[in-house]
Amino acid sequence: MESPTSISQSSMRVRVFSDWGIRFYIRIDHSGFYHTYPDVGGQFPSLTEAYSAIDCYLRDRQDPTMRMDPYDPDLVYRVNESTREKIIRQILYWPDGTRKLRLQSLPVDEIRSWMLQLVGALVDKYNDDHNLLGDLAYELKGVVSYHVFNEGGSCRMYYHINFTTKTKDNNDLLFFAETMRERDLLVVSCICRVNPFDKDLGY
């Protein structure tokens, strides 16, 4: 069992903030530095510092109209604001003021797209594991498909993911990844290139 203050090379930590609609993934590279997805500002020498950076990131992003500041000159107004208006505001908006229901014409809210963040972490892990840097490193292009299922009603969740990447010289390179999540720990079973012409893509 891993310590809550560490991560092995084959796993990631998961922090879920349901009230924000954001799921953070934290991985460690081969130099011992921790990286967060979404990115909250660089790499960190310890898991504790990565957790603190996430907390600061959310605190700094919070919309003043979505919280009650004791030093706010309009505090009296906010206290007297009807319960109905508060509930409506919380239903329509995330704590950073972003609308929860987005129009299809708007770009994807990548920060809240947990699958994009997870796959971004997997691509970086693959690059790190294979010492791929610069023009040789893969970049995430898109998620093709994914399936989530559990094992006999247990708390373990498995993810089978197909995604495409690109490099300077190649485009639409297909990958398959399998991960297993149990509570706040996510274990990476495999990340590999696949032939798009194979009948069985490992879904």
Coordinates of C-alpha atoms in Angstrom, one line a residue:
M1 CA 0.0 0.0 0.0
E2 CA 1.4 3.4 -1.0
S3 CA 1.9 6.1 1.6
P4 CA -0.6 9.0 1.2
T5 CA 2.5 11.3 0.9
S6 CA 4.0 9.5 -2.0
I7 CA 3.3 8.0 -5.5
S8 CA 5.0 5.2 -7.3
Q9 CA 6.1 5.5 -11.0
S10 CA 3.2 3.4 -12.1
S11 CA 0.4 5.3 -10.3
M12 CA -1.2 8.7 -9.8
R13 CA -3.1 10.4 -7.1
V14 CA -6.6 11.7 -7.8
R15 CA -8.3 14.6 -6.0
V16 CA -11.9 15.2 -6.8
F17 CA -13.6 18.6 -6.1
S18 CA -17.2 17.9 -6.9
D19 CA -18.4 21.4 -6.0
W20 CA -15.9 22.7 -8.7
G21 CA -16.5 20.0 -11.2
I22 CA -12.8 19.4 -11.4
R23 CA -10.8 16.2 -11.0
F24 CA -7.1 16.6 -10.5
Y25 CA -4.5 13.9 -11.4
I26 CA -1.0 14.0 -9.9
R27 CA 1.9 12.0 -11.3
I28 CA 5.6 11.8 -10.4
D29 CA 8.3 11.9 -13.1
H30 CA 11.6 10.0 -13.2
S31 CA 13.4 12.9 -11.6
G32 CA 11.1 12.8 -8.5
F33 CA 9.0 15.9 -9.3
Y34 CA 5.2 15.9 -9.1
H35 CA 3.0 17.3 -11.9
T36 CA -0.7 18.2 -11.7
Y37 CA -3.4 17.9 -14.4
P38 CA -4.9 20.5 -14.8
D39 CA -1.6 22.3 -14.4
V40 CA -1.6 24.5 -11.3
G41 CA 1.8 26.1 -12.0
G42 CA 4.9 24.0 -12.5
Q43 CA 6.4 20.9 -10.9
F44 CA 6.6 20.2 -7.2
P45 CA 9.3 18.4 -5.1
S46 CA 6.7 16.7 -2.9
L47 CA 3.1 15.5 -3.0
T48 CA 2.2 17.7 -0.1
E49 CA 3.3 20.8 -2.0
A50 CA 1.4 19.7 -5.0
Y51 CA -1.8 19.4 -2.9
S52 CA -1.2 22.8 -1.4
A53 CA -0.7 24.3 -4.9
I54 CA -4.1 22.8 -5.9
D55 CA -5.8 24.4 -2.9
C56 CA -4.2 27.8 -3.7
Y57 CA -5.2 27.4 -7.4
L58 CA -8.9 26.9 -6.5
R59 CA -8.8 29.7 -3.9
D60 CA -7.3 32.2 -6.4
R61 CA -9.9 31.2 -9.1
Q62 CA -12.9 31.6 -6.9
D63 CA -15.3 34.4 -8.1
P64 CA -15.9 36.9 -5.3
T65 CA -19.6 36.9 -6.1
M66 CA -19.7 33.1 -5.3
R67 CA -18.3 33.5 -1.7
M68 CA -18.9 35.6 1.4
D69 CA -15.9 37.7 2.4
P70 CA -16.1 39.1 6.0
Y71 CA -14.2 42.2 4.7
D72 CA -16.5 42.8 1.8
P73 CA -18.2 46.2 2.0
D74 CA -21.3 44.7 0.5
L75 CA -21.5 42.0 3.1
V76 CA -24.8 43.2 4.5
Y77 CA -26.3 43.0 1.0
R78 CA -25.0 39.5 0.5
V79 CA -26.3 38.3 3.9
N80 CA -29.7 39.7 3.1
E81 CA -29.8 38.2 -0.3
S82 CA -32.6 35.8 -0.6
T83 CA -32.0 32.1 -0.2
R84 CA -33.6 31.6 -3.6
E85 CA -31.1 33.8 -5.4
K86 CA -28.2 32.0 -3.7
I87 CA -29.5 28.6 -4.7
I88 CA -30.0 29.7 -8.3
R89 CA -26.5 31.2 -8.6
Q90 CA -25.0 27.9 -7.2
I91 CA -27.0 25.8 -9.6
L92 CA -26.0 27.9 -12.7
Y93 CA -22.3 28.6 -11.9
W94 CA -19.2 26.9 -10.6
P95 CA -17.3 28.7 -7.8
D96 CA -15.1 30.4 -10.4
G97 CA -18.2 32.0 -12.1
T98 CA -18.1 29.6 -15.1
R99 CA -21.6 28.5 -16.3
K100 CA -22.2 24.8 -15.6
L101 CA -24.3 24.3 -18.7
R102 CA -22.2 25.4 -21.7
L103 CA -23.5 26.0 -25.2
Q104 CA -22.4 23.5 -27.8
S105 CA -20.9 26.3 -29.8
L106 CA -18.4 27.1 -27.0
P107 CA -15.0 25.4 -26.8
V108 CA -14.8 22.4 -24.4
D109 CA -14.0 23.4 -20.8
E110 CA -10.7 21.4 -20.8
I111 CA -10.1 22.1 -17.1
R112 CA -13.3 20.2 -16.2
S113 CA -12.9 17.5 -18.8
W114 CA -11.5 14.8 -16.5
M115 CA -10.8 12.4 -19.4
L116 CA -8.7 15.0 -21.3
Q117 CA -6.7 15.7 -18.1
L118 CA -6.2 12.0 -17.4
V119 CA -5.0 11.3 -21.0
G120 CA -2.8 14.3 -20.9
A121 CA -1.1 12.9 -17.8
L122 CA -0.8 9.4 -19.5
V123 CA 0.9 10.9 -22.6
D124 CA 3.4 12.8 -20.4
K125 CA 4.0 9.6 -18.5
Y126 CA 4.7 7.7 -21.7
N127 CA 7.1 10.3 -22.9
D128 CA 8.9 10.3 -19.5
D129 CA 9.1 6.5 -19.4
H130 CA 10.6 6.4 -22.9
N131 CA 12.8 9.5 -22.5
L132 CA 11.1 11.2 -25.4
L133 CA 11.9 14.9 -25.5
G134 CA 11.5 17.8 -27.9
D135 CA 10.5 16.8 -31.4
L136 CA 10.4 13.1 -30.4
A137 CA 7.8 13.7 -27.7
Y138 CA 4.1 12.8 -28.3
E139 CA 1.4 15.4 -27.9
L140 CA -2.2 14.6 -27.2
K141 CA -4.4 15.2 -30.2
G142 CA -7.7 13.8 -29.0
V143 CA -9.7 11.1 -27.2
V144 CA -11.2 8.6 -29.6
S145 CA -13.2 6.5 -27.1
Y146 CA -13.2 5.2 -23.6
H147 CA -15.0 2.7 -21.4
V148 CA -15.4 2.7 -17.6
F149 CA -16.4 -0.4 -15.7
N150 CA -16.1 -1.9 -12.3
E151 CA -15.2 -5.4 -11.1
G152 CA -18.1 -7.2 -9.5
G153 CA -19.5 -4.2 -7.8
S154 CA -16.3 -3.4 -6.0
C155 CA -15.0 0.2 -5.6
R156 CA -12.3 -0.5 -8.3
M157 CA -13.0 1.3 -11.5
Y158 CA -11.2 0.3 -14.8
Y159 CA -10.7 2.7 -17.7
H160 CA -10.0 1.5 -21.2
I161 CA -9.0 4.5 -23.4
N162 CA -8.1 4.9 -27.1
F163 CA -6.6 8.3 -28.0
T164 CA -4.6 9.9 -30.8
T165 CA -1.3 11.7 -30.5
K166 CA 1.0 13.6 -32.8
T167 CA 4.7 14.4 -33.2
K168 CA 6.5 16.9 -35.4
D169 CA 6.7 14.3 -38.2
N170 CA 3.6 12.1 -37.6
N171 CA -0.1 12.7 -37.1
D172 CA -3.0 10.6 -35.8
L173 CA -0.9 8.0 -33.9
L174 CA -3.3 5.7 -32.1
F175 CA -2.7 4.6 -28.5
F176 CA -4.4 2.4 -26.0
A177 CA -4.2 2.7 -22.2
E178 CA -5.7 0.8 -19.3
T179 CA -5.9 2.1 -15.8
M180 CA -7.5 1.1 -12.5
R181 CA -8.8 3.5 -9.9
E182 CA -9.5 2.7 -6.3
R183 CA -10.5 5.7 -4.3
D184 CA -7.8 8.3 -4.7
L185 CA -5.2 6.0 -6.2
L186 CA -5.0 5.3 -10.0
V187 CA -2.7 2.6 -11.2
V188 CA -1.6 2.6 -14.9
S189 CA -1.5 -0.9 -16.2
C190 CA -0.4 -0.1 -19.8
I191 CA 0.1 2.6 -22.4
C192 CA 0.9 1.4 -25.9
R193 CA 0.8 2.2 -29.6
V194 CA -1.7 0.2 -31.6
N195 CA -2.3 -0.5 -35.2
P196 CA -5.5 1.3 -36.3
F197 CA -6.1 -1.5 -38.8
D198 CA -6.3 -4.1 -36.1
K199 CA -9.7 -5.5 -35.7
D200 CA -9.3 -5.6 -31.9
L201 CA -8.2 -2.3 -30.6
G202 CA -8.3 -3.4 -27.0
Y203 CA -11.4 -1.5 -26.0

